[in-house]
Amino acid sequence: MLIIGERINSSRKVICDAMRSRDASVLQLEARMQSDAGAHYIDCNAAAVGVEEEPTTLAWAIKVIQDAVDVPVCIDSPNPEAIAEAIKVHRGRALINSITAEKKKLSALLPIIAEHNPRVIALCMSDAGMPKGVEERLIIAESLVEELVRAGVGEEDIFIDPLVLPISVNGDIGQTILRAVAQLRERFPKAHIVMGLTNISHGMPKRGWLNRAFLVMAMAAGLDSVICDPTDRTMMALLIASKALLGQDEFCMNYINAARRGMLDL
Amino acid sequence: MLIIGERINSSRKVICDAMRSRDASVLQLEARMQSDAGAHYIDCNAAAVGVEEEPTTLAWAIKVIQDAVDVPVCIDSPNPEAIAEAIKVHRGRALINSITAEKKKLSALLPIIAEHNPRVIALCMSDAGMPKGVEERLIIAESLVEELVRAGVGEEDIFIDPLVLPISVNGDIGQTILRAVAQLRERFPKAHIVMGLTNISHGMPKRGWLNRAFLVMAMAAGLDSVICDPTDRTMMALLIASKALLGQDEFCMNYINAARRGMLDL
């Protein structure tokens, strides 16, 4: 299970303020906390600082994060220009979050991807807007993977995101996403399946329980990577247990070691 | 989701001692705790007091449990004689835990079931011993449901238990059971699918996380009832979240109410 730590996101006021004032210490602390908690990538989103400032802010943020931790950054922006600036300063192989099937975005991002060879999150969204059901997600994924492979990206470097929407808006979304994950897993055996986990609980009270239960279910359906908060110890305990239950932890040694190291004491 | 509280089991020393000394207060406290926590049935197992004493002890225990709480009892015994004694004193409609495809047990229990009309847990075990994989479980379930329906039990009163074994013994059991649950759900749309949840974690440290994650996965696969410890508040929070995610909680009202009542504060 590949974990992308979500905490350095400018939608959080503390992060947006730190980005605006170029306070590296806040970002570096968040990066270290997540890396120590098991994150394989640190997501970094600076969109809320404003379109003009985003490219330079994102590039600055990536540098300070990489000064603090060894894990690569997941460059998170709706803005291809910001991604283009940011990827230039990234050391090692970045993950781009995200490309979609929206024609304008696709044509802006494909040359950047061809030049820098990052791994890519392919989000199931098109010019038709939010996908409605499972079938629409499969069709968008199909066309996105085709475009990316044609641009030279290996299927094993594509992270397909079925686009999780809030259950508070659509009561069927949980089942839709679980079915989509299972079908994507079957259709694209070499690709990764990822999701922005916490989207599921927007607008709900006590969001953590919905996030945690949904992660466990999605793992059983075939999810192999996730954008989430790895400092949630309860969620991580469930993730470690889920790997053992799904045959992803030989002789449960990882689970047993986690127990020994106190990671399951909550 | 139908919850069968597992705590009144003579494999626990405190329970076995209380049963031997006829200390009603221990059993009644355990019954109330579980009923208050949301149990729909109170499982009662007196097997460890010994074959001779079991029938009268089980009957006594059921009486004291029903003096304390309004929910029915799940009469849990490997011994048809004990079940025959116990069911006579049970008020209302009991649940029998369990009938198997073992010929001797089946022929002893079917007349008792015909006489008292209880609901029945049908455990996927036969004279061939523990089932190996998914297919064997399906075949046993098929023959058990057929026998029970022929004896007059409605399919909707049968709780099929695929027989959970410890992951410490068999690393594939998690995936086997999840597939069995999904296939049983499809094959027997009117029957319930149940499991003895905590069997999965026997022999492992920090068992709770395995139990909780497995419950969430099994619910997503189609489990609609479970034998477990409802006083585990973390597990219950995940269960409530899982119902919301699986479309079993219209407008998430049950989840939102649980949040308001502090059930999700942990």
Short mmCIF file of C-alpha atoms in Angstrom, two decimals:
data_model
loop_
_atom_site.label_atom_id
_atom_site.label_comp_id
_atom_site.label_asym_id
_atom_site.label_seq_id
_atom_site.Cartn_x
_atom_site.Cartn_y
_atom_site.Cartn_z
CA MET A 1 0.00 0.00 0.00
CA LEU A 2 1.47 3.27 -1.18
CA ILE A 3 0.65 6.26 1.02
CA ILE A 4 0.51 9.84 -0.22
CA GLY A 5 0.41 12.23 2.76
CA GLU A 6 -2.24 14.91 2.21
CA ARG A 7 -1.49 17.38 5.00
CA ILE A 8 0.49 20.03 3.05
CA ASN A 9 -2.53 21.44 1.31
CA SER A 10 -3.22 25.16 1.01
CA SER A 11 -6.93 24.56 1.67
CA ARG A 12 -5.75 24.35 5.31
CA LYS A 13 -5.33 27.92 6.61
CA VAL A 14 -2.16 27.11 8.56
CA ILE A 15 -0.54 25.81 5.38
CA CYS A 16 -1.76 28.67 3.17
CA ASP A 17 -0.42 31.23 5.68
CA ALA A 18 2.93 29.44 5.91
CA MET A 19 3.20 29.35 2.11
CA ARG A 20 2.39 33.06 1.78
CA SER A 21 4.90 34.06 4.46
CA ARG A 22 7.48 31.53 3.18
CA ASP A 23 7.65 29.90 6.62
CA ALA A 24 9.55 26.73 5.73
CA SER A 25 9.42 25.30 9.27
CA VAL A 26 5.66 24.61 9.16
CA LEU A 27 5.93 22.71 5.89
CA GLN A 28 9.02 20.84 7.00
CA LEU A 29 7.42 19.74 10.26
CA GLU A 30 4.36 18.49 8.37
CA ALA A 31 6.59 16.69 5.88
CA ARG A 32 8.61 14.98 8.62
CA MET A 33 5.50 13.97 10.59
CA GLN A 34 4.03 12.30 7.53
CA SER A 35 7.26 10.67 6.41
CA ASP A 36 7.81 9.30 9.93
CA ALA A 37 4.22 7.99 9.92
CA GLY A 38 4.87 5.99 6.74
CA ALA A 39 4.11 8.31 3.80
CA HIS A 40 5.80 7.28 0.53
CA TYR A 41 4.99 10.64 -1.11
CA ILE A 42 4.28 14.06 0.40
CA ASP A 43 1.43 15.74 -1.47
CA CYS A 44 1.96 19.49 -1.90
CA ASN A 45 -0.86 21.80 -3.00
CA ALA A 46 -0.48 25.59 -3.14
CA ALA A 47 -3.55 26.44 -5.22
CA ALA A 48 -5.21 28.58 -2.54
CA VAL A 49 -2.42 31.18 -2.56
CA GLY A 50 -3.86 32.44 -5.87
CA VAL A 51 -3.24 31.76 -9.56
CA GLU A 52 -0.50 34.39 -9.91
CA GLU A 53 1.53 33.25 -6.91
CA GLU A 54 0.92 29.51 -7.20
CA PRO A 55 3.79 28.51 -9.57
CA THR A 56 6.59 30.15 -7.56
CA THR A 57 5.03 29.17 -4.23
CA LEU A 58 4.68 25.53 -5.27
CA ALA A 59 8.29 25.42 -6.49
CA TRP A 60 9.47 26.99 -3.20
CA ALA A 61 7.39 24.53 -1.16
CA ILE A 62 8.80 21.52 -2.99
CA LYS A 63 12.34 22.67 -2.34
CA VAL A 64 11.76 23.14 1.39
CA ILE A 65 9.93 19.79 1.68
CA GLN A 66 12.78 17.99 -0.09
CA ASP A 67 15.30 19.71 2.20
CA ALA A 68 13.48 18.06 5.14
CA VAL A 69 12.61 14.55 3.96
CA ASP A 70 13.88 11.96 1.51
CA VAL A 71 10.52 10.91 0.06
CA PRO A 72 9.41 12.38 -3.28
CA VAL A 73 6.66 14.96 -3.62
CA CYS A 74 3.24 14.51 -5.15
CA ILE A 75 2.88 17.80 -7.08
CA ASP A 76 -0.77 18.71 -6.62
CA SER A 77 -2.27 21.47 -8.74
CA PRO A 78 -5.22 22.14 -11.04
CA ASN A 79 -2.88 24.46 -12.95
CA PRO A 80 -0.49 22.98 -15.59
CA GLU A 81 1.71 26.10 -15.40
CA ALA A 82 2.29 25.59 -11.70
CA ILE A 83 3.11 21.92 -12.29
CA ALA A 84 5.56 22.92 -15.05
CA GLU A 85 7.40 25.30 -12.69
CA ALA A 86 7.36 22.92 -9.75
CA ILE A 87 8.58 19.82 -11.53
CA LYS A 88 11.74 21.67 -12.63
CA VAL A 89 12.95 21.97 -9.04
CA HIS A 90 11.86 18.50 -7.87
CA ARG A 91 14.74 16.11 -7.18
CA GLY A 92 14.10 12.51 -8.17
CA ARG A 93 10.90 11.25 -9.76
CA ALA A 94 7.78 13.19 -8.84
CA LEU A 95 4.15 12.12 -8.91
CA ILE A 96 1.78 14.54 -10.69
CA ASN A 97 -1.67 15.09 -9.12
CA SER A 98 -3.44 15.09 -11.47
CA ILE A 99 -4.10 14.76 -15.14
CA THR A 100 -7.71 14.47 -16.32
CA ALA A 101 -9.41 13.77 -19.63
CA GLU A 102 -10.25 17.48 -19.96
CA LYS A 103 -8.83 18.33 -23.40
CA LYS A 104 -7.19 21.65 -22.42
CA LYS A 105 -5.51 20.21 -19.34
CA LEU A 106 -4.43 17.08 -21.15
CA SER A 107 -2.74 18.98 -23.98
CA ALA A 108 -0.97 21.29 -21.52
CA LEU A 109 0.29 18.46 -19.30
CA LEU A 110 1.34 15.81 -21.83
CA PRO A 111 4.45 17.73 -23.00
CA ILE A 112 5.51 18.32 -19.36
CA ILE A 113 5.09 14.61 -18.65
CA ALA A 114 7.03 13.68 -21.79
CA GLU A 115 9.91 15.96 -20.73
CA HIS A 116 10.19 15.04 -17.04
CA ASN A 117 8.95 11.44 -16.94
CA PRO A 118 7.02 11.66 -13.64
CA ARG A 119 4.52 9.15 -12.37
CA VAL A 120 0.97 10.41 -12.89
CA ILE A 121 -2.39 10.36 -11.12
CA ALA A 122 -5.09 10.03 -13.79
CA LEU A 123 -8.32 11.42 -12.37
CA CYS A 124 -11.57 10.15 -13.87
CA MET A 125 -12.93 13.53 -14.93
CA SER A 126 -13.62 14.80 -18.44
CA ASP A 127 -14.99 17.90 -20.16
CA ALA A 128 -18.44 16.45 -19.45
CA GLY A 129 -17.87 17.26 -15.75
CA MET A 130 -18.10 14.89 -12.81
CA PRO A 131 -18.64 11.26 -13.85
CA LYS A 132 -22.01 9.82 -12.78
CA GLY A 133 -21.49 6.11 -12.29
CA VAL A 134 -19.09 3.20 -12.64
CA GLU A 135 -19.31 2.89 -16.42
CA GLU A 136 -18.49 6.54 -17.07
CA ARG A 137 -15.42 6.27 -14.81
CA LEU A 138 -14.22 3.20 -16.70
CA ILE A 139 -14.61 4.94 -20.06
CA ILE A 140 -12.66 8.02 -18.88
CA ALA A 141 -9.93 5.83 -17.35
CA GLU A 142 -9.68 3.89 -20.60
CA SER A 143 -9.13 7.03 -22.67
CA LEU A 144 -6.72 8.57 -20.14
CA VAL A 145 -4.54 5.47 -19.90
CA GLU A 146 -4.52 5.27 -23.71
CA GLU A 147 -3.37 8.90 -24.01
CA LEU A 148 -0.71 8.50 -21.33
CA VAL A 149 0.68 5.28 -22.73
CA ARG A 150 0.80 6.90 -26.18
CA ALA A 151 2.81 9.75 -24.57
CA GLY A 152 5.31 7.19 -23.30
CA VAL A 153 4.11 6.67 -19.71
CA GLY A 154 4.25 3.04 -18.56
CA GLU A 155 0.94 1.65 -17.28
CA GLU A 156 2.78 0.79 -14.04
CA ASP A 157 3.46 4.53 -13.52
CA ILE A 158 -0.19 5.53 -13.82
CA PHE A 159 -2.32 5.92 -10.67
CA ILE A 160 -5.99 5.80 -11.67
CA ASP A 161 -8.24 7.83 -9.33
CA PRO A 162 -11.97 7.04 -9.74
CA LEU A 163 -12.87 10.46 -8.23
CA VAL A 164 -14.39 10.14 -4.79
CA LEU A 165 -17.26 12.54 -4.10
CA PRO A 166 -18.88 13.31 -0.73
CA ILE A 167 -21.41 10.84 0.61
CA SER A 168 -23.25 13.85 2.06
CA VAL A 169 -24.13 14.84 -1.54
CA ASN A 170 -24.57 11.37 -3.09
CA GLY A 171 -25.60 8.48 -0.85
CA ASP A 172 -24.66 5.90 -3.50
CA ILE A 173 -21.10 7.11 -4.01
CA GLY A 174 -19.55 4.57 -1.61
CA GLN A 175 -20.86 1.61 -3.56
CA THR A 176 -20.14 3.28 -6.91
CA ILE A 177 -16.49 3.86 -6.00
CA LEU A 178 -16.02 0.35 -4.59
CA ARG A 179 -17.36 -1.18 -7.79
CA ALA A 180 -15.25 1.19 -9.88
CA VAL A 181 -12.10 0.23 -7.93
CA ALA A 182 -12.80 -3.49 -8.43
CA GLN A 183 -13.41 -3.05 -12.15
CA LEU A 184 -10.41 -0.76 -12.68
CA ARG A 185 -8.25 -3.29 -10.82
CA GLU A 186 -9.38 -6.01 -13.20
CA ARG A 187 -9.17 -3.90 -16.36
CA PHE A 188 -5.72 -2.37 -15.65
CA PRO A 189 -3.72 -5.04 -13.79
CA LYS A 190 -0.42 -3.12 -14.05
CA ALA A 191 -1.70 0.34 -13.09
CA HIS A 192 -2.15 1.59 -9.53
CA ILE A 193 -5.59 2.47 -8.18
CA VAL A 194 -5.59 5.50 -5.87
CA MET A 195 -8.15 7.76 -4.26
CA GLY A 196 -8.44 11.01 -2.37
CA LEU A 197 -9.88 9.23 0.65
CA THR A 198 -11.16 12.10 2.75
CA ASN A 199 -13.38 13.45 -0.04
CA ILE A 200 -15.88 10.77 0.96
CA SER A 201 -16.68 12.45 4.29
CA HIS A 202 -16.90 16.16 3.34
CA GLY A 203 -19.85 17.78 5.08
CA MET A 204 -20.25 14.96 7.63
CA PRO A 205 -19.58 15.01 11.39
CA LYS A 206 -16.84 12.81 12.89
CA ARG A 207 -15.35 12.29 9.45
CA GLY A 208 -12.56 9.95 10.58
CA TRP A 209 -14.76 6.85 10.91
CA LEU A 210 -16.11 7.21 7.38
CA ASN A 211 -12.58 7.72 6.03
CA ARG A 212 -11.19 4.72 7.91
CA ALA A 213 -14.00 2.30 7.03
CA PHE A 214 -13.90 3.41 3.40
CA LEU A 215 -10.14 2.84 3.19
CA VAL A 216 -10.54 -0.73 4.49
CA MET A 217 -13.36 -1.49 2.02
CA ALA A 218 -11.48 0.04 -0.90
CA MET A 219 -8.36 -1.97 -0.08
CA ALA A 220 -10.45 -5.13 -0.18
CA ALA A 221 -11.78 -4.01 -3.59
CA GLY A 222 -8.25 -3.57 -4.98
CA LEU A 223 -7.03 -0.09 -3.98
CA ASP A 224 -3.22 -0.13 -3.71
CA SER A 225 -2.46 3.51 -2.96
CA VAL A 226 -4.22 6.33 -1.16
CA ILE A 227 -4.05 10.07 -0.55
CA CYS A 228 -4.73 10.44 3.16
CA ASP A 229 -3.44 11.64 6.52
CA PRO A 230 -0.90 9.04 7.71
CA THR A 231 -0.69 10.68 11.13
CA ASP A 232 -4.14 9.16 11.89
CA ARG A 233 -2.88 6.25 13.98
CA THR A 234 -6.26 4.51 14.08
CA MET A 235 -6.41 4.53 10.29
CA MET A 236 -2.86 3.23 10.02
CA ALA A 237 -3.61 0.38 12.46
CA LEU A 238 -6.58 -0.59 10.29
CA LEU A 239 -4.45 -0.33 7.14
CA ILE A 240 -1.81 -2.65 8.62
CA ALA A 241 -4.54 -5.10 9.68
CA SER A 242 -6.14 -4.92 6.24
CA LYS A 243 -2.89 -5.83 4.51
CA ALA A 244 -2.60 -8.90 6.74
CA LEU A 245 -6.21 -9.90 6.01
CA LEU A 246 -5.78 -9.46 2.24
CA GLY A 247 -2.69 -11.63 1.95
CA GLN A 248 -0.33 -8.65 1.48
CA ASP A 249 1.71 -9.41 4.59
CA GLU A 250 3.42 -12.81 4.57
CA PHE A 251 2.97 -14.68 7.86
CA CYS A 252 1.51 -11.38 9.18
CA MET A 253 5.08 -10.37 10.04
CA ASN A 254 4.46 -6.69 9.35
CA TYR A 255 1.38 -6.77 11.61
CA ILE A 256 3.22 -8.60 14.37
CA ASN A 257 6.15 -6.15 14.13
CA ALA A 258 3.76 -3.19 14.24
CA ALA A 259 2.27 -4.67 17.42
CA ARG A 260 5.76 -5.07 18.93
CA ARG A 261 6.68 -1.49 18.06
CA GLY A 262 3.56 -0.14 19.78
CA MET A 263 1.95 1.06 16.55
CA LEU A 264 -1.27 -0.80 17.40
CA ASP A 265 -1.53 0.57 20.95
CA LEU A 266 -4.27 3.19 20.81
CA MET B 1 -26.74 -5.25 10.55
CA LEU B 2 -27.79 -7.80 13.15
CA ILE B 3 -25.46 -8.07 16.14
CA ILE B 4 -25.07 -11.20 18.25
CA GLY B 5 -23.16 -10.38 21.44
CA GLU B 6 -20.48 -13.00 22.12
CA ARG B 7 -19.38 -12.15 25.66
CA ILE B 8 -21.37 -14.79 27.63
CA ASN B 9 -19.13 -17.67 26.60
CA SER B 10 -17.83 -20.28 29.02
CA SER B 11 -14.45 -20.22 27.27
CA ARG B 12 -13.96 -17.05 29.34
CA LYS B 13 -12.97 -18.07 32.86
CA VAL B 14 -15.08 -15.38 34.55
CA ILE B 15 -18.16 -16.69 32.74
CA CYS B 16 -17.40 -20.37 33.36
CA ASP B 17 -16.92 -19.67 37.09
CA ALA B 18 -20.16 -17.69 37.26
CA MET B 19 -22.03 -20.49 35.50
CA ARG B 20 -20.64 -23.15 37.84
CA SER B 21 -21.45 -21.13 40.96
CA ARG B 22 -24.82 -20.01 39.54
CA ASP B 23 -23.85 -16.36 39.97
CA ALA B 24 -26.64 -14.71 37.96
CA SER B 25 -25.31 -11.17 38.46
CA VAL B 26 -22.22 -11.68 36.27
CA LEU B 27 -24.29 -12.99 33.36
CA GLN B 28 -26.95 -10.33 33.79
CA LEU B 29 -24.37 -7.52 33.81
CA GLU B 30 -22.80 -8.91 30.63
CA ALA B 31 -26.23 -9.26 29.03
CA ARG B 32 -27.19 -5.66 29.87
CA MET B 33 -23.85 -4.24 28.69
CA GLN B 34 -24.26 -5.94 25.33
CA SER B 35 -27.93 -5.10 24.94
CA ASP B 36 -27.20 -1.45 25.77
CA ALA B 37 -24.36 -1.48 23.22
CA GLY B 38 -26.76 -2.58 20.46
CA ALA B 39 -26.83 -6.40 20.53
CA HIS B 40 -29.94 -7.92 18.91
CA TYR B 41 -29.18 -11.37 20.36
CA ILE B 42 -27.15 -12.43 23.41
CA ASP B 43 -25.10 -15.50 22.60
CA CYS B 44 -24.88 -17.96 25.51
CA ASN B 45 -22.38 -20.81 25.55
CA ALA B 46 -21.93 -23.12 28.57
CA ALA B 47 -19.93 -25.91 26.92
CA ALA B 48 -16.85 -25.49 29.12
CA VAL B 49 -18.72 -26.44 32.29
CA GLY B 50 -18.61 -30.07 31.07
CA VAL B 51 -20.89 -32.35 29.08
CA GLU B 52 -22.85 -33.57 32.12
CA GLU B 53 -23.57 -30.13 33.53
CA GLU B 54 -24.02 -28.27 30.26
CA PRO B 55 -27.76 -28.84 29.60
CA THR B 56 -28.99 -27.64 33.02
CA THR B 57 -26.40 -24.85 33.16
CA LEU B 58 -27.35 -23.56 29.72
CA ALA B 59 -31.05 -23.61 30.62
CA TRP B 60 -30.34 -21.77 33.89
CA ALA B 61 -28.19 -19.18 32.06
CA ILE B 62 -30.87 -18.47 29.49
CA LYS B 63 -33.44 -17.87 32.21
CA VAL B 64 -31.23 -15.40 34.08
CA ILE B 65 -30.25 -13.59 30.85
CA GLN B 66 -33.90 -13.22 29.85
CA ASP B 67 -34.72 -11.94 33.33
CA ALA B 68 -32.26 -9.11 32.68
CA VAL B 69 -32.80 -8.08 29.05
CA ASP B 70 -35.54 -8.14 26.45
CA VAL B 71 -33.47 -9.38 23.51
CA PRO B 72 -33.60 -13.08 22.58
CA VAL B 73 -30.76 -15.51 23.23
CA CYS B 74 -28.53 -17.19 20.69
CA ILE B 75 -28.29 -20.72 22.14
CA ASP B 76 -24.70 -21.74 21.50
CA SER B 77 -23.67 -25.35 21.97
CA PRO B 78 -21.96 -28.19 20.13
CA ASN B 79 -24.31 -30.50 22.03
CA PRO B 80 -27.85 -31.12 20.66
CA GLU B 81 -29.01 -32.36 24.12
CA ALA B 82 -28.03 -29.06 25.70
CA ILE B 83 -29.82 -27.16 22.95
CA ALA B 84 -32.93 -29.33 23.47
CA GLU B 85 -32.99 -28.51 27.21
CA ALA B 86 -32.22 -24.83 26.75
CA ILE B 87 -34.75 -24.07 24.04
CA LYS B 88 -37.57 -25.31 26.29
CA VAL B 89 -37.02 -22.46 28.75
CA HIS B 90 -36.33 -19.73 26.17
CA ARG B 91 -39.09 -17.12 25.90
CA GLY B 92 -39.76 -15.90 22.36
CA ARG B 93 -37.92 -17.05 19.29
CA ALA B 94 -34.37 -18.21 19.87
CA LEU B 95 -31.47 -18.44 17.45
CA ILE B 96 -29.60 -21.78 17.45
CA ASN B 97 -25.79 -21.66 17.16
CA SER B 98 -25.27 -23.89 15.30
CA ILE B 99 -26.35 -26.67 13.02
CA THR B 100 -23.76 -28.23 10.68
CA ALA B 101 -23.86 -30.74 7.84
CA GLU B 102 -22.42 -33.41 10.18
CA LYS B 103 -24.96 -36.23 9.83
CA LYS B 104 -25.23 -37.06 13.54
CA LYS B 105 -25.68 -33.46 14.61
CA LEU B 106 -28.10 -32.74 11.81
CA SER B 107 -30.39 -35.68 12.64
CA ALA B 108 -30.35 -34.77 16.35
CA LEU B 109 -31.13 -31.09 15.77
CA LEU B 110 -33.72 -31.21 12.98
CA PRO B 111 -36.53 -32.56 15.23
CA ILE B 112 -35.77 -29.88 17.86
CA ILE B 113 -35.91 -27.21 15.16
CA ALA B 114 -39.19 -28.64 13.81
CA GLU B 115 -40.73 -28.53 17.28
CA HIS B 116 -39.59 -25.07 18.45
CA ASN B 117 -39.26 -23.12 15.18
CA PRO B 118 -36.12 -21.16 16.09
CA ARG B 119 -33.93 -19.23 13.69
CA VAL B 120 -30.77 -21.20 12.89
CA ILE B 121 -27.09 -20.56 12.26
CA ALA B 122 -25.97 -23.02 9.58
CA LEU B 123 -22.21 -23.48 9.93
CA CYS B 124 -20.30 -24.61 6.84
CA MET B 125 -18.81 -27.75 8.36
CA SER B 126 -19.42 -31.37 7.38
CA ASP B 127 -18.27 -34.86 8.36
CA ALA B 128 -15.27 -34.20 6.09
CA GLY B 129 -14.03 -31.72 8.71
CA MET B 130 -13.07 -28.09 8.18
CA PRO B 131 -13.85 -26.84 4.65
CA LYS B 132 -10.78 -25.91 2.61
CA GLY B 133 -11.84 -23.20 0.20
CA VAL B 134 -14.75 -21.19 -1.15
CA GLU B 135 -16.25 -23.97 -3.27
CA GLU B 136 -16.44 -26.47 -0.42
CA ARG B 137 -18.19 -23.87 1.75
CA LEU B 138 -20.74 -23.21 -0.98
CA ILE B 139 -21.47 -26.93 -1.39
CA ILE B 140 -21.98 -27.42 2.36
CA ALA B 141 -24.20 -24.31 2.57
CA GLU B 142 -26.24 -25.61 -0.35
CA SER B 143 -26.92 -28.96 1.34
CA LEU B 144 -27.59 -27.39 4.75
CA VAL B 145 -30.10 -24.87 3.40
CA GLU B 146 -31.80 -27.66 1.47
CA GLU B 147 -32.11 -29.82 4.62
CA LEU B 148 -33.35 -26.91 6.72
CA VAL B 149 -35.91 -25.75 4.17
CA ARG B 150 -37.14 -29.35 3.85
CA ALA B 151 -37.57 -29.36 7.65
CA GLY B 152 -39.78 -26.30 7.38
CA VAL B 153 -37.32 -23.50 8.13
CA GLY B 154 -37.75 -20.42 5.94
CA GLU B 155 -34.63 -19.34 4.06
CA GLU B 156 -35.00 -15.92 5.71
CA ASP B 157 -34.55 -17.60 9.12
CA ILE B 158 -31.26 -19.26 8.19
CA PHE B 159 -27.96 -17.55 9.07
CA ILE B 160 -25.19 -19.06 6.93
CA ASP B 161 -21.78 -18.98 8.63
CA PRO B 162 -18.86 -19.66 6.25
CA LEU B 163 -16.67 -20.74 9.20
CA VAL B 164 -13.94 -18.25 9.93
CA LEU B 165 -10.57 -19.80 10.86
CA PRO B 166 -7.53 -18.05 12.35
CA ILE B 167 -5.30 -16.08 9.99
CA SER B 168 -2.40 -17.20 12.19
CA VAL B 169 -2.97 -20.73 10.89
CA ASN B 170 -4.03 -19.95 7.31
CA GLY B 171 -2.81 -16.73 5.68
CA ASP B 172 -5.35 -17.01 2.84
CA ILE B 173 -8.41 -17.33 5.07
CA GLY B 174 -9.31 -13.62 4.91
CA GLN B 175 -9.67 -13.64 1.15
CA THR B 176 -11.36 -17.06 1.17
CA ILE B 177 -14.02 -15.88 3.60
CA LEU B 178 -14.61 -12.59 1.78
CA ARG B 179 -15.17 -14.44 -1.48
CA ALA B 180 -17.38 -17.00 0.26
CA VAL B 181 -19.51 -14.23 1.79
CA ALA B 182 -19.94 -12.54 -1.60
CA GLN B 183 -20.92 -15.80 -3.29
CA LEU B 184 -23.25 -16.91 -0.48
CA ARG B 185 -24.90 -13.46 -0.61
CA GLU B 186 -25.55 -13.92 -4.32
CA ARG B 187 -26.63 -17.57 -4.11
CA PHE B 188 -28.99 -17.16 -1.12
CA PRO B 189 -30.54 -13.70 -1.44
CA LYS B 190 -33.11 -14.31 1.33
CA ALA B 191 -30.79 -15.92 3.90
CA HIS B 192 -28.59 -14.04 6.36
CA ILE B 193 -24.81 -14.30 6.20
CA VAL B 194 -23.15 -14.32 9.62
CA MET B 195 -19.70 -15.02 11.03
CA GLY B 196 -17.90 -15.58 14.30
CA LEU B 197 -15.74 -12.51 13.73
CA THR B 198 -13.07 -12.89 16.37
CA ASN B 199 -12.02 -16.35 15.15
CA ILE B 200 -10.00 -14.53 12.48
CA SER B 201 -7.50 -13.17 15.02
CA HIS B 202 -6.88 -16.15 17.33
CA GLY B 203 -3.19 -16.44 18.12
CA MET B 204 -2.38 -12.89 16.97
CA PRO B 205 -1.35 -9.88 19.07
CA LYS B 206 -3.58 -6.78 19.27
CA ARG B 207 -6.49 -8.78 17.89
CA GLY B 208 -8.95 -5.90 17.82
CA TRP B 209 -7.60 -4.28 14.64
CA LEU B 210 -7.86 -7.52 12.68
CA ASN B 211 -11.40 -8.08 13.95
CA ARG B 212 -12.49 -4.53 13.11
CA ALA B 213 -10.95 -4.38 9.64
CA PHE B 214 -12.36 -7.82 8.82
CA LEU B 215 -15.87 -6.80 9.89
CA VAL B 216 -15.76 -3.75 7.59
CA MET B 217 -14.52 -5.83 4.62
CA ALA B 218 -17.07 -8.56 5.24
CA MET B 219 -19.92 -6.03 5.42
CA ALA B 220 -18.83 -4.68 2.03
CA ALA B 221 -18.88 -8.28 0.73
CA GLY B 222 -22.46 -8.83 1.94
CA LEU B 223 -22.32 -9.86 5.59
CA ASP B 224 -25.54 -8.76 7.32
CA SER B 225 -25.06 -10.19 10.82
CA VAL B 226 -22.12 -10.89 13.07
CA ILE B 227 -21.16 -12.63 16.30
CA CYS B 228 -18.88 -10.13 18.05
CA ASP B 229 -18.31 -7.98 21.13
CA PRO B 230 -20.61 -4.97 20.77
CA THR B 231 -18.95 -3.24 23.74
CA ASP B 232 -15.95 -2.54 21.45
CA ARG B 233 -16.81 1.11 20.74
CA THR B 234 -14.20 1.46 17.99
CA MET B 235 -15.69 -1.52 16.16
CA MET B 236 -19.20 -0.14 16.55
CA ALA B 237 -18.14 3.28 15.19
CA LEU B 238 -16.70 1.52 12.14
CA LEU B 239 -19.85 -0.58 11.78
CA ILE B 240 -22.05 2.54 11.82
CA ALA B 241 -19.76 4.22 9.26
CA SER B 242 -19.79 1.08 7.09
CA LYS B 243 -23.59 1.05 6.97
CA ALA B 244 -23.57 4.66 5.77
CA LEU B 245 -20.95 3.88 3.11
CA LEU B 246 -22.85 0.81 1.86
CA GLY B 247 -26.18 2.58 1.38
CA GLN B 248 -27.75 0.96 4.47
CA ASP B 249 -28.37 4.28 6.23
CA GLU B 250 -30.65 6.67 4.36
CA PHE B 251 -29.24 10.21 4.25
CA CYS B 252 -26.66 8.92 6.79
CA MET B 253 -29.19 9.80 9.52
CA ASN B 254 -28.11 6.92 11.76
CA TYR B 255 -24.47 8.02 11.44
CA ILE B 256 -25.31 11.65 12.12
CA ASN B 257 -27.43 10.67 15.15
CA ALA B 258 -24.63 8.45 16.46
CA ALA B 259 -22.28 11.44 16.18
CA ARG B 260 -24.77 13.63 18.07
CA ARG B 261 -25.14 11.04 20.82
CA GLY B 262 -21.38 10.85 21.31
CA MET B 263 -21.10 7.27 20.04
CA LEU B 264 -18.34 8.30 17.63
CA ASP B 265 -16.27 10.17 20.26
CA LEU B 266 -13.35 7.87 21.02
#
